[in-house]
Amino acid sequence: MKNIILLILAVFILLSCGEKKDHQETNTSLKPRVAVVNYPLNYFTIRIADNIVDVVYPVPGDIDPAYWEPEPQQVELYQNADLIILNGADYAKWIEKVSLPKRKIINSSLAIKDNYIKLQEGITHSHGPKGKHEHKGFAFTTWLNFKYAIIQAEAVKDALIKLLPDSKDNFEKNFSSLKNDLENLDKRMSEISLNISEPIIASHHVYQYFAEGYDINIISVHWEPTDMPDEIEWEKFDKLLKANPTSIMIWEDEPVPKLEQELLKREIQVVVFNPGSNTPANGDFLDLMKTNIFNLGEI
């Protein structure tokens, strides 16, 4: 009889532990989910919300989020989120092809929509494994003007406060810290830009807001860091260089050695300025932008 009672007690304890564990897992799953479309917004949201929300960002690290095409199960992650934060300026075309609950959506760059930069023409080239695609509509790397990045971060903060008003003080405090970091980036970049008197050639059309924000003359081509341009492309480049003498070319990533050697023959210095659209291999958004600014300041 005693053994039976002990057995019943043991079963009861095990069931109780299981219920407690299930309850804890349920509590974790009840944390609001905030879905974002690119890494800068992912970083801003994490900095502001801390651990109060779960940030949903399912874009693979080797794909440009602007041209990512989510699978149905990934679209579901956005549909089921409590808040969906977009970049605006035509970023992430897939959004137009799926049904997302409008009441959950905020455009983080809405406050600067009158300052969106319209692309002059459709531009076809490739980013990563997804192959060729076309740039048209508006330029969308808004966050590279750090003043705009602050505006986008503030929009994230305001949306989080609306979602979780009881956490307003935490959000305000964390945003203030983030804003200070972004202001320091803006200040340093403004200082460096005063020393840039020559035009800069860029490997891609992704630096429009950066150029405008810091009054830098940037002329873009359509080159990939992994691909060696052919003779015709080099001829076009030399004509461009003759019309716009410069010693600087900025790249999203380090170009292959052979390409860099050809540029050095033309006395062109390679400067990596990664826009930070997707998760960096090392560090975070702030680290990446500090590195970008340092690289540009070294020329």
Short mmCIF file of C-alpha atoms in Angstrom, two decimals:
data_model
loop_
_atom_site.label_atom_id
_atom_site.label_comp_id
_atom_site.label_asym_id
_atom_site.label_seq_id
_atom_site.Cartn_x
_atom_site.Cartn_y
_atom_site.Cartn_z
CA MET A 1 0.00 0.00 0.00
CA LYS A 2 2.84 2.33 0.92
CA ASN A 3 4.52 1.69 -2.45
CA ILE A 4 1.29 2.51 -4.30
CA ILE A 5 0.95 5.82 -2.45
CA LEU A 6 4.57 6.71 -3.24
CA LEU A 7 3.99 5.85 -6.91
CA ILE A 8 0.90 8.08 -7.05
CA LEU A 9 2.84 10.94 -5.44
CA ALA A 10 5.68 10.53 -7.94
CA VAL A 11 3.27 10.65 -10.89
CA PHE A 12 1.57 13.72 -9.42
CA ILE A 13 4.92 15.52 -9.04
CA LEU A 14 5.93 14.68 -12.62
CA LEU A 15 2.62 15.95 -13.98
CA SER A 16 2.93 19.13 -11.94
CA CYS A 17 6.42 19.76 -13.31
CA GLY A 18 5.15 19.19 -16.83
CA GLU A 19 2.30 21.63 -16.33
CA LYS A 20 4.72 24.21 -14.93
CA LYS A 21 7.03 23.78 -17.92
CA ASP A 22 4.12 24.07 -20.36
CA HIS A 23 2.96 27.19 -18.55
CA GLN A 24 6.42 28.74 -18.82
CA GLU A 25 6.61 27.96 -22.53
CA THR A 26 3.17 29.48 -23.04
CA ASN A 27 4.27 32.65 -21.24
CA THR A 28 7.29 32.89 -23.54
CA SER A 29 5.14 32.46 -26.62
CA LEU A 30 2.82 35.23 -25.40
CA LYS A 31 5.59 37.79 -25.88
CA PRO A 32 4.49 40.16 -28.71
CA ARG A 33 6.10 39.48 -32.07
CA VAL A 34 7.43 42.30 -34.23
CA ALA A 35 8.35 41.45 -37.84
CA VAL A 36 10.81 43.58 -39.81
CA VAL A 37 11.98 43.56 -43.44
CA ASN A 38 15.69 44.36 -43.18
CA TYR A 39 18.61 44.31 -40.80
CA PRO A 40 18.68 48.03 -39.87
CA LEU A 41 15.07 47.78 -38.68
CA ASN A 42 15.91 44.54 -36.91
CA TYR A 43 18.73 46.30 -35.07
CA PHE A 44 16.65 49.38 -34.22
CA THR A 45 13.80 47.24 -32.89
CA ILE A 46 16.06 45.09 -30.73
CA ARG A 47 17.84 48.15 -29.33
CA ILE A 48 14.57 49.89 -28.46
CA ALA A 49 12.45 46.92 -27.35
CA ASP A 50 15.24 45.00 -25.64
CA ASN A 51 13.71 41.67 -24.52
CA ILE A 52 10.14 42.90 -24.28
CA VAL A 53 9.22 41.59 -27.74
CA ASP A 54 10.33 38.80 -30.06
CA VAL A 55 11.75 40.27 -33.26
CA VAL A 56 10.93 38.25 -36.39
CA TYR A 57 13.50 38.58 -39.18
CA PRO A 58 13.63 35.39 -41.30
CA VAL A 59 15.72 36.70 -44.22
CA PRO A 60 18.76 34.45 -44.94
CA GLY A 61 22.11 36.12 -44.43
CA ASP A 62 23.32 35.69 -48.02
CA ILE A 63 20.38 37.48 -49.69
CA ASP A 64 19.68 41.18 -50.15
CA PRO A 65 16.44 41.65 -48.15
CA ALA A 66 15.18 44.17 -50.71
CA TYR A 67 14.91 41.38 -53.32
CA TRP A 68 14.16 38.43 -51.07
CA GLU A 69 11.15 36.28 -52.00
CA PRO A 70 9.78 34.58 -48.86
CA GLU A 71 8.33 31.09 -48.82
CA PRO A 72 4.68 30.69 -47.70
CA GLN A 73 5.70 29.67 -44.17
CA GLN A 74 7.87 32.79 -43.92
CA VAL A 75 5.01 35.00 -45.11
CA GLU A 76 2.96 33.43 -42.32
CA LEU A 77 5.47 34.69 -39.77
CA TYR A 78 4.72 38.23 -40.90
CA GLN A 79 0.97 37.67 -41.08
CA ASN A 80 0.92 36.33 -37.52
CA ALA A 81 3.08 39.09 -36.06
CA ASP A 82 1.58 41.72 -33.76
CA LEU A 83 3.44 44.50 -35.59
CA ILE A 84 5.02 44.65 -39.06
CA ILE A 85 7.66 47.32 -39.63
CA LEU A 86 8.42 48.25 -43.23
CA ASN A 87 11.26 50.35 -44.58
CA GLY A 88 9.20 52.24 -47.16
CA ALA A 89 10.51 53.77 -50.41
CA ASP A 90 9.57 50.66 -52.43
CA TYR A 91 11.69 48.39 -50.23
CA ALA A 92 10.87 44.64 -50.26
CA LYS A 93 8.72 44.21 -53.36
CA TRP A 94 7.35 40.89 -52.08
CA ILE A 95 5.03 42.84 -49.78
CA GLU A 96 2.94 43.84 -52.80
CA LYS A 97 2.39 40.19 -53.72
CA VAL A 98 1.00 38.92 -50.41
CA SER A 99 -1.83 39.77 -48.06
CA LEU A 100 -0.68 41.37 -44.81
CA PRO A 101 -3.01 42.86 -42.18
CA LYS A 102 -2.82 46.62 -42.82
CA ARG A 103 -3.73 47.51 -39.24
CA LYS A 104 -0.45 45.93 -38.09
CA ILE A 105 1.79 47.68 -40.63
CA ILE A 106 3.86 50.81 -40.14
CA ASN A 107 6.15 52.48 -42.68
CA SER A 108 9.21 53.57 -40.73
CA SER A 109 10.18 56.20 -43.32
CA LEU A 110 6.71 57.70 -43.79
CA ALA A 111 7.80 61.00 -42.22
CA ILE A 112 10.38 61.49 -44.99
CA LYS A 113 8.28 60.25 -47.92
CA ASP A 114 8.49 63.68 -49.58
CA ASN A 115 12.26 63.24 -49.59
CA TYR A 116 12.30 59.84 -51.29
CA ILE A 117 14.79 59.88 -54.16
CA LYS A 118 13.33 58.69 -57.45
CA LEU A 119 15.56 56.49 -59.58
CA GLN A 120 16.36 57.91 -62.99
CA GLU A 121 15.84 54.62 -64.81
CA GLY A 122 15.34 50.91 -64.35
CA ILE A 123 18.71 49.33 -63.54
CA THR A 124 19.24 45.61 -64.02
CA HIS A 125 22.02 43.72 -62.24
CA SER A 126 22.44 41.07 -59.56
CA HIS A 127 22.90 40.74 -55.81
CA GLY A 128 23.93 37.35 -54.44
CA PRO A 129 22.39 33.98 -55.32
CA LYS A 130 19.02 35.33 -56.47
CA GLY A 131 20.47 36.43 -59.82
CA LYS A 132 19.47 39.44 -61.90
CA HIS A 133 16.83 41.94 -60.85
CA GLU A 134 15.85 45.50 -61.65
CA HIS A 135 16.12 48.66 -59.59
CA LYS A 136 13.24 51.02 -60.33
CA GLY A 137 10.94 53.38 -58.50
CA PHE A 138 12.65 54.91 -55.46
CA ALA A 139 16.08 54.54 -53.92
CA PHE A 140 15.53 52.73 -50.64
CA THR A 141 18.67 52.64 -48.48
CA THR A 142 17.24 55.54 -46.48
CA TRP A 143 19.14 54.68 -43.28
CA LEU A 144 22.50 55.63 -44.87
CA ASN A 145 21.54 59.22 -44.17
CA PHE A 146 21.88 58.85 -40.42
CA LYS A 147 19.41 61.70 -39.86
CA TYR A 148 16.83 59.56 -41.64
CA ALA A 149 17.94 56.52 -39.63
CA ILE A 150 17.02 58.44 -36.47
CA ILE A 151 13.59 59.25 -37.93
CA GLN A 152 13.04 55.58 -38.79
CA ALA A 153 14.15 54.47 -35.33
CA GLU A 154 11.75 56.96 -33.77
CA ALA A 155 8.91 55.55 -35.88
CA VAL A 156 9.81 52.10 -34.53
CA LYS A 157 9.75 53.46 -30.98
CA ASP A 158 6.35 55.12 -31.47
CA ALA A 159 4.88 51.92 -32.92
CA LEU A 160 6.20 49.89 -30.00
CA ILE A 161 4.68 52.34 -27.52
CA LYS A 162 1.33 52.04 -29.29
CA LEU A 163 1.61 48.24 -29.11
CA LEU A 164 2.78 48.14 -25.48
CA PRO A 165 1.97 51.45 -23.76
CA ASP A 166 2.96 50.12 -20.32
CA SER A 167 6.55 49.82 -21.57
CA LYS A 168 6.74 53.40 -22.81
CA ASP A 169 9.42 54.50 -20.34
CA ASN A 170 11.71 51.62 -21.32
CA PHE A 171 11.21 52.29 -25.01
CA GLU A 172 11.89 56.01 -24.60
CA LYS A 173 15.05 55.34 -22.61
CA ASN A 174 16.39 52.79 -25.09
CA PHE A 175 15.54 55.00 -28.06
CA SER A 176 17.40 57.89 -26.47
CA SER A 177 20.53 55.73 -26.26
CA LEU A 178 20.15 54.59 -29.88
CA LYS A 179 19.49 58.14 -31.06
CA ASN A 180 22.69 59.29 -29.38
CA ASP A 181 24.68 56.59 -31.20
CA LEU A 182 23.14 57.52 -34.56
CA GLU A 183 23.76 61.22 -33.94
CA ASN A 184 27.42 60.45 -33.32
CA LEU A 185 27.59 58.59 -36.64
CA ASP A 186 25.96 61.55 -38.36
CA LYS A 187 28.34 64.02 -36.73
CA ARG A 188 31.44 62.04 -37.65
CA MET A 189 30.27 61.49 -41.23
CA SER A 190 29.50 65.19 -41.60
CA GLU A 191 33.04 66.01 -40.45
CA ILE A 192 34.63 63.57 -42.89
CA SER A 193 32.52 64.77 -45.82
CA LEU A 194 34.03 68.26 -45.47
CA ASN A 195 37.36 66.79 -46.55
CA ILE A 196 35.96 65.01 -49.62
CA SER A 197 36.31 67.41 -52.54
CA GLU A 198 36.51 64.96 -55.44
CA PRO A 199 33.67 62.82 -56.80
CA ILE A 200 33.39 59.21 -55.67
CA ILE A 201 32.57 56.29 -57.95
CA ALA A 202 30.30 53.67 -56.37
CA SER A 203 29.96 50.05 -57.44
CA HIS A 204 26.15 50.11 -57.08
CA HIS A 205 23.20 52.47 -56.98
CA VAL A 206 22.70 52.19 -53.22
CA TYR A 207 24.29 55.35 -51.87
CA GLN A 208 21.77 58.00 -52.93
CA TYR A 209 20.62 59.05 -49.46
CA PHE A 210 24.17 58.88 -48.17
CA ALA A 211 25.36 61.15 -50.99
CA GLU A 212 22.53 63.62 -50.48
CA GLY A 213 22.78 63.63 -46.70
CA TYR A 214 26.49 64.42 -46.65
CA ASP A 215 26.76 66.46 -49.85
CA ILE A 216 29.04 64.01 -51.62
CA ASN A 217 29.13 63.68 -55.41
CA ILE A 218 28.70 59.93 -55.98
CA ILE A 219 28.61 58.48 -59.49
CA SER A 220 27.42 54.87 -59.67
CA VAL A 221 28.22 51.98 -61.98
CA HIS A 222 26.78 48.44 -61.85
CA TRP A 223 29.67 46.20 -60.85
CA GLU A 224 29.74 43.13 -58.64
CA PRO A 225 32.69 42.62 -56.25
CA THR A 226 32.97 38.97 -57.33
CA ASP A 227 32.93 39.59 -61.11
CA MET A 228 35.74 40.94 -63.25
CA PRO A 229 34.38 43.54 -65.72
CA ASP A 230 34.94 42.81 -69.41
CA GLU A 231 36.84 45.07 -71.83
CA ILE A 232 33.75 47.03 -72.83
CA GLU A 233 32.93 47.79 -69.19
CA TRP A 234 36.51 48.93 -68.56
CA GLU A 235 36.33 51.22 -71.59
CA LYS A 236 33.14 52.78 -70.22
CA PHE A 237 34.76 53.11 -66.82
CA ASP A 238 37.82 54.86 -68.26
CA LYS A 239 35.57 57.34 -70.07
CA LEU A 240 33.69 57.96 -66.83
CA LEU A 241 36.97 58.45 -65.01
CA LYS A 242 38.22 60.90 -67.62
CA ALA A 243 35.05 62.98 -67.29
CA ASN A 244 35.06 62.70 -63.48
CA PRO A 245 38.64 62.42 -62.21
CA THR A 246 38.77 60.69 -58.83
CA SER A 247 40.93 58.43 -56.72
CA ILE A 248 38.10 56.81 -54.71
CA MET A 249 35.68 53.97 -55.43
CA ILE A 250 33.34 52.66 -52.74
CA TRP A 251 32.10 49.08 -52.67
CA GLU A 252 29.50 47.17 -50.69
CA ASP A 253 32.06 44.39 -50.20
CA GLU A 254 35.73 43.84 -50.93
CA PRO A 255 36.23 43.26 -54.70
CA VAL A 256 38.23 40.29 -55.96
CA PRO A 257 42.03 40.94 -56.00
CA LYS A 258 42.31 41.05 -59.80
CA LEU A 259 39.63 43.73 -60.01
CA GLU A 260 41.24 45.77 -57.24
CA GLN A 261 44.62 45.52 -59.00
CA GLU A 262 43.11 46.98 -62.18
CA LEU A 263 41.68 49.85 -60.18
CA LEU A 264 45.05 50.48 -58.51
CA LYS A 265 46.64 50.72 -61.97
CA ARG A 266 44.26 53.63 -62.51
CA GLU A 267 45.24 55.05 -59.10
CA ILE A 268 41.79 54.26 -57.71
CA GLN A 269 41.65 53.37 -54.02
CA VAL A 270 39.04 50.79 -52.97
CA VAL A 271 36.96 51.75 -49.92
CA VAL A 272 34.43 49.27 -48.52
CA PHE A 273 31.26 50.97 -47.31
CA ASN A 274 28.75 48.21 -46.60
CA PRO A 275 25.14 49.52 -46.56
CA GLY A 276 24.23 46.98 -43.89
CA SER A 277 21.00 45.78 -45.47
CA ASN A 278 21.47 42.33 -43.98
CA THR A 279 23.05 40.90 -40.85
CA PRO A 280 26.83 41.50 -40.84
CA ALA A 281 29.24 38.61 -40.41
CA ASN A 282 30.75 40.34 -37.39
CA GLY A 283 29.41 42.90 -34.95
CA ASP A 284 26.17 44.79 -35.37
CA PHE A 285 24.76 47.75 -37.30
CA LEU A 286 26.58 50.31 -35.19
CA ASP A 287 29.91 48.47 -35.50
CA LEU A 288 29.47 48.18 -39.26
CA MET A 289 28.70 51.87 -39.75
CA LYS A 290 31.64 52.88 -37.56
CA THR A 291 33.88 50.70 -39.75
CA ASN A 292 32.41 52.24 -42.92
CA ILE A 293 33.04 55.75 -41.66
CA PHE A 294 36.55 54.85 -40.51
CA ASN A 295 37.34 53.38 -43.95
CA LEU A 296 36.17 56.54 -45.68
CA GLY A 297 37.99 58.76 -43.20
CA GLU A 298 41.29 56.99 -43.93
CA ILE A 299 41.49 58.11 -47.57
#
